[in-house]
Short mmCIF file of C-alpha atoms in Angstrom, two decimals:
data_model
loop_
_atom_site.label_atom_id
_atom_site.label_comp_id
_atom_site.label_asym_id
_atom_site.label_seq_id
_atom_site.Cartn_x
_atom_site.Cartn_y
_atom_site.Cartn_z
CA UNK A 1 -43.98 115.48 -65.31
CA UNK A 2 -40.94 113.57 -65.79
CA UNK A 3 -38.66 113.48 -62.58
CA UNK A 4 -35.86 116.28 -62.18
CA UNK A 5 -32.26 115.40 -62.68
CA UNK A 6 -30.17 115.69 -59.57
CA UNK A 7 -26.87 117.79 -60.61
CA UNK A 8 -23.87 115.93 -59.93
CA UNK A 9 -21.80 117.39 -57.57
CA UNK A 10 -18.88 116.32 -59.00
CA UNK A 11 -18.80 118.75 -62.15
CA UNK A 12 -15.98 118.22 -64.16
CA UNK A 13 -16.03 121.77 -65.07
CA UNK A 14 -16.33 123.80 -62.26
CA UNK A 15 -14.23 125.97 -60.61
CA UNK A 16 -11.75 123.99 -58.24
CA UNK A 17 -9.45 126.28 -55.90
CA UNK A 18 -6.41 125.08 -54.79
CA UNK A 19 -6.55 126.11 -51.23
CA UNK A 20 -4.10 125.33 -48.95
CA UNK A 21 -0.27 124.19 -50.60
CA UNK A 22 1.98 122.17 -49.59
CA UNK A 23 5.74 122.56 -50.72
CA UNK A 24 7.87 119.53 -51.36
CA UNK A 25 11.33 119.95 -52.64
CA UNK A 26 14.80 118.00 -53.00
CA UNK A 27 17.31 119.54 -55.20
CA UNK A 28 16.30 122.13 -58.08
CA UNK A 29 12.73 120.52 -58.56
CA UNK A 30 9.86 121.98 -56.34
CA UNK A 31 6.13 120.10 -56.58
CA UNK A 32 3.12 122.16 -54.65
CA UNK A 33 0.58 119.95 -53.51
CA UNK A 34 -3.37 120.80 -53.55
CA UNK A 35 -5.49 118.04 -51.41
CA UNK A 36 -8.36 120.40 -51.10
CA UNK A 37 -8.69 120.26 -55.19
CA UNK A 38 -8.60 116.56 -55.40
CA UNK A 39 -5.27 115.71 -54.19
CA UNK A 40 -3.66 116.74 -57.56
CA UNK A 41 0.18 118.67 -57.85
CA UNK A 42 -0.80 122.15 -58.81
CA UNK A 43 2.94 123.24 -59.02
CA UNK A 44 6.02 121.44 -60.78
CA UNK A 45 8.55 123.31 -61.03
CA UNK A 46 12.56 122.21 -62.02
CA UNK A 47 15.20 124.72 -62.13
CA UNK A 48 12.59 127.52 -61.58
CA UNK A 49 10.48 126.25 -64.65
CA UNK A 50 6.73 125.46 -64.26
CA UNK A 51 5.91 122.60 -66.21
CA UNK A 52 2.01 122.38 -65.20
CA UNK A 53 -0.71 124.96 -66.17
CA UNK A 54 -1.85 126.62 -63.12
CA UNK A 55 -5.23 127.14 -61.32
CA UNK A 56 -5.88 130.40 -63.04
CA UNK A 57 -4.23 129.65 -66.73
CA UNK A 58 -6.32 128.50 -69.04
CA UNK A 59 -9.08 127.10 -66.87
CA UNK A 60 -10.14 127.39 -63.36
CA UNK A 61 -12.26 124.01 -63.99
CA UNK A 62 -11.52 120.95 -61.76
CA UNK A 63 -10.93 118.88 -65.22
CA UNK A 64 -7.98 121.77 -66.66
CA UNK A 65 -5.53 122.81 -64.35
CA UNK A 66 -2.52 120.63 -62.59
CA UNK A 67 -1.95 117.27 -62.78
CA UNK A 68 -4.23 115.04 -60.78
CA UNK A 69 -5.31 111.39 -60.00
CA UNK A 70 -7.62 109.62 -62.28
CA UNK A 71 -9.95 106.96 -59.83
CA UNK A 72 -11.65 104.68 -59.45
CA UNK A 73 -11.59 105.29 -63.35
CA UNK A 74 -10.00 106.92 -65.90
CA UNK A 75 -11.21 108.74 -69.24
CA UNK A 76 -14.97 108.58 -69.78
CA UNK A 77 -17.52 106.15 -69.07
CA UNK A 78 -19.97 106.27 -71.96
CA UNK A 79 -23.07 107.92 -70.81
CA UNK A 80 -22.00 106.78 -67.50
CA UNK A 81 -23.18 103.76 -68.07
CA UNK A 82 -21.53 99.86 -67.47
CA UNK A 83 -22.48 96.30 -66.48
CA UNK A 84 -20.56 94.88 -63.68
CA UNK A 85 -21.39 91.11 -62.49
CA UNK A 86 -25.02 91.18 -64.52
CA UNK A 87 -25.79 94.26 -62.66
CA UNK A 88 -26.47 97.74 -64.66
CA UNK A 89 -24.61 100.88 -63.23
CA UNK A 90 -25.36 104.40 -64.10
CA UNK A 91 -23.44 106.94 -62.86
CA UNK A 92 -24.33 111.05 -62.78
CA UNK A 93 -22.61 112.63 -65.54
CA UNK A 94 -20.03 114.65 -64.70
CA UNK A 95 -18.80 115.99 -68.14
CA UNK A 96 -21.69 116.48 -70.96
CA UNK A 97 -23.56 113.62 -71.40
CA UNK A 98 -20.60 111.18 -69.82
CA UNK A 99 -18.89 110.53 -66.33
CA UNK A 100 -15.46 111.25 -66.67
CA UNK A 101 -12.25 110.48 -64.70
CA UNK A 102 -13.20 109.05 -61.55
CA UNK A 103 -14.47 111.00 -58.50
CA UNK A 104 -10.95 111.35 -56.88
CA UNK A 105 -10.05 114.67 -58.32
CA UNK A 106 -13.01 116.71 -57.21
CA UNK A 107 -12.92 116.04 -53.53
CA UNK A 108 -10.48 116.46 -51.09
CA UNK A 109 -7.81 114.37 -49.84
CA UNK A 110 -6.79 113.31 -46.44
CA UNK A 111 -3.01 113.98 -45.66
CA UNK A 112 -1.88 110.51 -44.07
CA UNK A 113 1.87 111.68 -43.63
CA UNK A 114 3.99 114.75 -45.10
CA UNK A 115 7.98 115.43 -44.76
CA UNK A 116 10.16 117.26 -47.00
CA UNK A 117 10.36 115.68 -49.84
CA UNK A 118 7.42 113.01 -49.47
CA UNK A 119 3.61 112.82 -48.70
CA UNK A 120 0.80 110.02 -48.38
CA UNK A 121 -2.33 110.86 -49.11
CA UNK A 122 -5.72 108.70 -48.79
CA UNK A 123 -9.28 109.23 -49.92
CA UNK A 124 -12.46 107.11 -48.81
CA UNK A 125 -14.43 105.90 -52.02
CA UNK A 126 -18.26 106.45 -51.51
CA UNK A 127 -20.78 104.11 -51.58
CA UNK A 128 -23.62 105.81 -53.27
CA UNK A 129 -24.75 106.84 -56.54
CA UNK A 130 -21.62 108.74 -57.20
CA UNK A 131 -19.68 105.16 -57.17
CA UNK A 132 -21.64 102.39 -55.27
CA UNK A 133 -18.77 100.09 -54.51
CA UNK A 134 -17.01 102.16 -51.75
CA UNK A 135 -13.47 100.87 -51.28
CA UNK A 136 -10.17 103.70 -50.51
CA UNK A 137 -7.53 104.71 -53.02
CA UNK A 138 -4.02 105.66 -51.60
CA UNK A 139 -1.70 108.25 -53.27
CA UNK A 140 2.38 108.74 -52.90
CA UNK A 141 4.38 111.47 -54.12
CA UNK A 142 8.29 111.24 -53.73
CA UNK A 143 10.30 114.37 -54.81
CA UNK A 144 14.09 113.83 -55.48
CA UNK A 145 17.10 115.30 -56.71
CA UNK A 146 15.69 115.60 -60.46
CA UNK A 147 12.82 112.68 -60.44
CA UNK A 148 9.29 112.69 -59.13
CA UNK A 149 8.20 109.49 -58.26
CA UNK A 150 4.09 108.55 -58.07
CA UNK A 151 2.24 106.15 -56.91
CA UNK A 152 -1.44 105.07 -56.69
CA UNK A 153 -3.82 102.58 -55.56
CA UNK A 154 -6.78 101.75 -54.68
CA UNK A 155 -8.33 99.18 -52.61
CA UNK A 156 -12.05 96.65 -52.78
CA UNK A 157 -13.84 97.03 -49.70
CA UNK A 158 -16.64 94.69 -48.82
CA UNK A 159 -17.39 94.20 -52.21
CA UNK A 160 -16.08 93.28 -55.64
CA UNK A 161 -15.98 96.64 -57.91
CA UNK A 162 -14.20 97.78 -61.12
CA UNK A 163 -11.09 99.50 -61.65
CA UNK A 164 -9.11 102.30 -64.08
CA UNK A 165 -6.26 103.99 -62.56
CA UNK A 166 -4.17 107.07 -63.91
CA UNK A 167 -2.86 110.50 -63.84
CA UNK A 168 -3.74 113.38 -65.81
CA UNK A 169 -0.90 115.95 -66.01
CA UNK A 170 -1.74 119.42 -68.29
CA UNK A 171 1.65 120.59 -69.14
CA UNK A 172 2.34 123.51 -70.64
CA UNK A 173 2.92 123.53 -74.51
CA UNK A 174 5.70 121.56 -74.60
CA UNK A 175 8.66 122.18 -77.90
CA UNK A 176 8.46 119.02 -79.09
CA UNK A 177 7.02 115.37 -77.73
CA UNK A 178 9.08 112.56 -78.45
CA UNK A 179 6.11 110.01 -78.79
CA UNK A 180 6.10 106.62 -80.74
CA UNK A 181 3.08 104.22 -79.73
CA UNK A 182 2.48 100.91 -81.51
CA UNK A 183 -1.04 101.21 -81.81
CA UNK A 184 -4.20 103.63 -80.98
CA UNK A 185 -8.09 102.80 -79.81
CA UNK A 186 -10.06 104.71 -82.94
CA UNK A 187 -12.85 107.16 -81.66
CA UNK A 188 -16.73 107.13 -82.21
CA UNK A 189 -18.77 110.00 -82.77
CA UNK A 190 -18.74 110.51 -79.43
CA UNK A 191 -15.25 110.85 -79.25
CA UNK A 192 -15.03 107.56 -77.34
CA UNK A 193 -12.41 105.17 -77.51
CA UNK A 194 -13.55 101.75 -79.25
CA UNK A 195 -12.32 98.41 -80.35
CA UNK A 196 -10.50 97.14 -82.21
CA UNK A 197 -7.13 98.87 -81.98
CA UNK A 198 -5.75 100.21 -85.33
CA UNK A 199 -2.18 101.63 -86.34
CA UNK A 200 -1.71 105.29 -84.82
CA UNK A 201 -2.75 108.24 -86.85
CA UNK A 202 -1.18 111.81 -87.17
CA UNK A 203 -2.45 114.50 -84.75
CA UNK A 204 -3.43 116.43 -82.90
CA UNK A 205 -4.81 113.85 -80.75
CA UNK A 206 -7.26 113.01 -77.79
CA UNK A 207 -6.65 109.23 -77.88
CA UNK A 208 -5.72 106.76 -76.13
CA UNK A 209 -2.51 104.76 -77.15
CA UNK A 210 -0.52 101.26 -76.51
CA UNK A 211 2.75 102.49 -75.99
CA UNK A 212 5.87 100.64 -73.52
CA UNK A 213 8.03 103.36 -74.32
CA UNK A 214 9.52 106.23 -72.60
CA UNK A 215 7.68 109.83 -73.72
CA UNK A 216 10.08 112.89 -73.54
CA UNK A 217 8.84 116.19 -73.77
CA UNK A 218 11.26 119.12 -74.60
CA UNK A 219 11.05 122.64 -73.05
CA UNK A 220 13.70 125.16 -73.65
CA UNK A 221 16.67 123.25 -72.25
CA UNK A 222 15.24 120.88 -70.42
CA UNK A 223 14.27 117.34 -71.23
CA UNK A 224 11.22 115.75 -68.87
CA UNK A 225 11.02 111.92 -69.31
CA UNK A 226 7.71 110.27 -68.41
CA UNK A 227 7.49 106.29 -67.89
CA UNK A 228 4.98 103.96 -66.06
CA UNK A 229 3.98 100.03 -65.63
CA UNK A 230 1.50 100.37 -67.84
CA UNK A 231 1.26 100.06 -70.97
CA UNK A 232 -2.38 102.59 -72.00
CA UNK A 233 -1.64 106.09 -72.23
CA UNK A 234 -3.96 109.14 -73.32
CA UNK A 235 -2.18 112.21 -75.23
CA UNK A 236 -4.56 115.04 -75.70
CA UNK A 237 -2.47 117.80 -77.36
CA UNK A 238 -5.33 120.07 -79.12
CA UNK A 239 -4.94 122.64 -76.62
CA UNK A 240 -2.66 125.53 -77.59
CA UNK A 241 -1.49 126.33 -73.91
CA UNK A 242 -1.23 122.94 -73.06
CA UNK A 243 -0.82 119.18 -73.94
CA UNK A 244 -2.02 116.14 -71.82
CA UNK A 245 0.55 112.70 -71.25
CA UNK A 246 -1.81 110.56 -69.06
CA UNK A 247 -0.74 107.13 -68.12
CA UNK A 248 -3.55 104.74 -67.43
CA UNK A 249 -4.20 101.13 -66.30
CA UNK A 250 -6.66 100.92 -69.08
CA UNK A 251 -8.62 102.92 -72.00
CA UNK A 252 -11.43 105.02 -71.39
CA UNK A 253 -14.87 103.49 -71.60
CA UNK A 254 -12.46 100.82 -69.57
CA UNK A 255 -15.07 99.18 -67.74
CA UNK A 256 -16.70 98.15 -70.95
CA UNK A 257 -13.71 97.71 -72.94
CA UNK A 258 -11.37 96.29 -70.89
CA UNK A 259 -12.97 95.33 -67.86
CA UNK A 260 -10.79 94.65 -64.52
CA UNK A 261 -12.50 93.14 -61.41
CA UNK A 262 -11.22 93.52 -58.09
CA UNK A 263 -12.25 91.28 -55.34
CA UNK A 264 -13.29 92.32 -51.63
CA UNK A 265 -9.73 93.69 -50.27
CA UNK A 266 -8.16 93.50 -53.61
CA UNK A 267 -5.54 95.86 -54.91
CA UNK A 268 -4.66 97.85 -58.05
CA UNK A 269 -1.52 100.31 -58.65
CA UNK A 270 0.49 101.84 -60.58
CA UNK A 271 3.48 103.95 -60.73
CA UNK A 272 4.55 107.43 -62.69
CA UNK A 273 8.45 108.35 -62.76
CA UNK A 274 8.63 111.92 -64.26
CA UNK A 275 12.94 112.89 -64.80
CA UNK A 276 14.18 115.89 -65.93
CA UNK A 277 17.41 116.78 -68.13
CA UNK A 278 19.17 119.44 -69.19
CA UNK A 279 19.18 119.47 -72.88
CA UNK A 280 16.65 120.72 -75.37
CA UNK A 281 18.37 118.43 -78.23
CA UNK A 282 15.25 116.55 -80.07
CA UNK A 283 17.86 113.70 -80.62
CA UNK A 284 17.12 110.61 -78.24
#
């Protein structure tokens, strides 16, 4: 009799509460943080518009609601499976047949610091079959006048391991995104990004992009800018309630594609600026 399959406990699809918020405001824009349900912003809110899809819109699954942090990788791993320094690594899969988005936005976050406008959070990495490298990741959200400014990290413990980082923010249906990448990852049968790069196609997408430009989405009269130091960013926009602007530090599959290595204490972050306009205007 062939062994039984543990079930991962971090199921990309289940049900994720919110539980307790936390209200952060400066100005007209309001952000409601969640870290029970993975540390992720389950409110956004600017001039009394929500900009995120709630808890119970759409879907109650950990993987569909808010906008939460991708780590210690982003996207999928294929089949959860990678080499990293000669050694083989196969993690539970967490979404179908893959392991997707890290394990930072199914478990809870610890609350380092909070004032009005600005919170730390932290979350200890495990070190078992879940992700055997350990290692800590570090979030910080900064609400201001009509900006939210994000930041993540994450840290090497005792040992080397591999890193991803990035947010995934479902917004609802946007008018119009002002989007212009210089080049896409094409998509296996899987629906996994590959090599080599290739000049971007029409939508609707879920792809991952090379883009260094600002994406604007429009909403009635307001105008939300996104920008980030990097340069990867995943649009899924197949949804009818919703579309998906996720800046990454590298594609999915990134581990195999596009490996980076951090050494024992080494670092990795990145930064999201989200701004908001008044303005519907398509013109840039």
């Amino acid at each position: 009799m062939a062994p039984e399959t543990a079930v991962p406990k971090d199921d990309a699809q289940a049900p994720m509460p919110a539980g307790r918020l936390h209200w952060l405001r400066a100005g007209k824009l309001e952000v409601a943080l969640a870290p029970e349900a993975g540390g992720r912003i389950a409110h956004l809110r600017y001039d009394g518009m929500e900009w995120l899809v709630g808890e119970h819109e759409g879907s109650a699954a950990a993987i569909g609601w808010g906008c939460y942090p991708m780590v210690p990788w982003a996207g999928r791993i294929r089949q959860g499976r990678f080499v990293f320094d000669g050694r083989a690594i196969e993690l539970p899969a967490n979404f179908g047949a893959h392991a997707i988005h890290g394990v930072g936005f199914t478990r809870p976050w610890h609350i380092e610091s909070i004032g009005a406008a600005v919170v730390t959070l932290s979350l200890a990495l495990p070190k078992d079959a879940y992700w055997p490298f350990g290692g800590s990741a570090t979030q910080r959200i900064h609400v201001r006048q009509d900006r939210l400014d994000l930041h993540l990290s994450v840290q090497a413990g005792d040992q080397a391991m591999p890193a991803v980082l990035g947010w995934h923010p479902w917004f609802r249906k946007p008018d119009q995104v002002l989007f212009s990448p210089s080049a896409m990852y094409p998509r296996d049968g899987e629906g996994i990004a590959m090599l080599p790069c290739v000049s971007p196609v029409p939508g609707p997408w879920d792809d991952c992009f090379i883009n260094q430009a600002e994406v604007t989405l429009v909403s009635g009269n307001q105008r939300l800018r996104l920008c980030a130091d990097t340069d990867h960013w995943v649009v899924y926009d197949g949804a009818g309630h919703a579309t998906c602007v996720e800046p990454q530090t590298g594609p999915p599959d990134g581990f195999t594609l596009a490996p980076r290595r951090l050494v024992p204490g080494q670092k990795m972050e990145v930064t999201f600026t989200l701004r908001w306009e008044r303005g519907g205007s398509a013109q840039r």
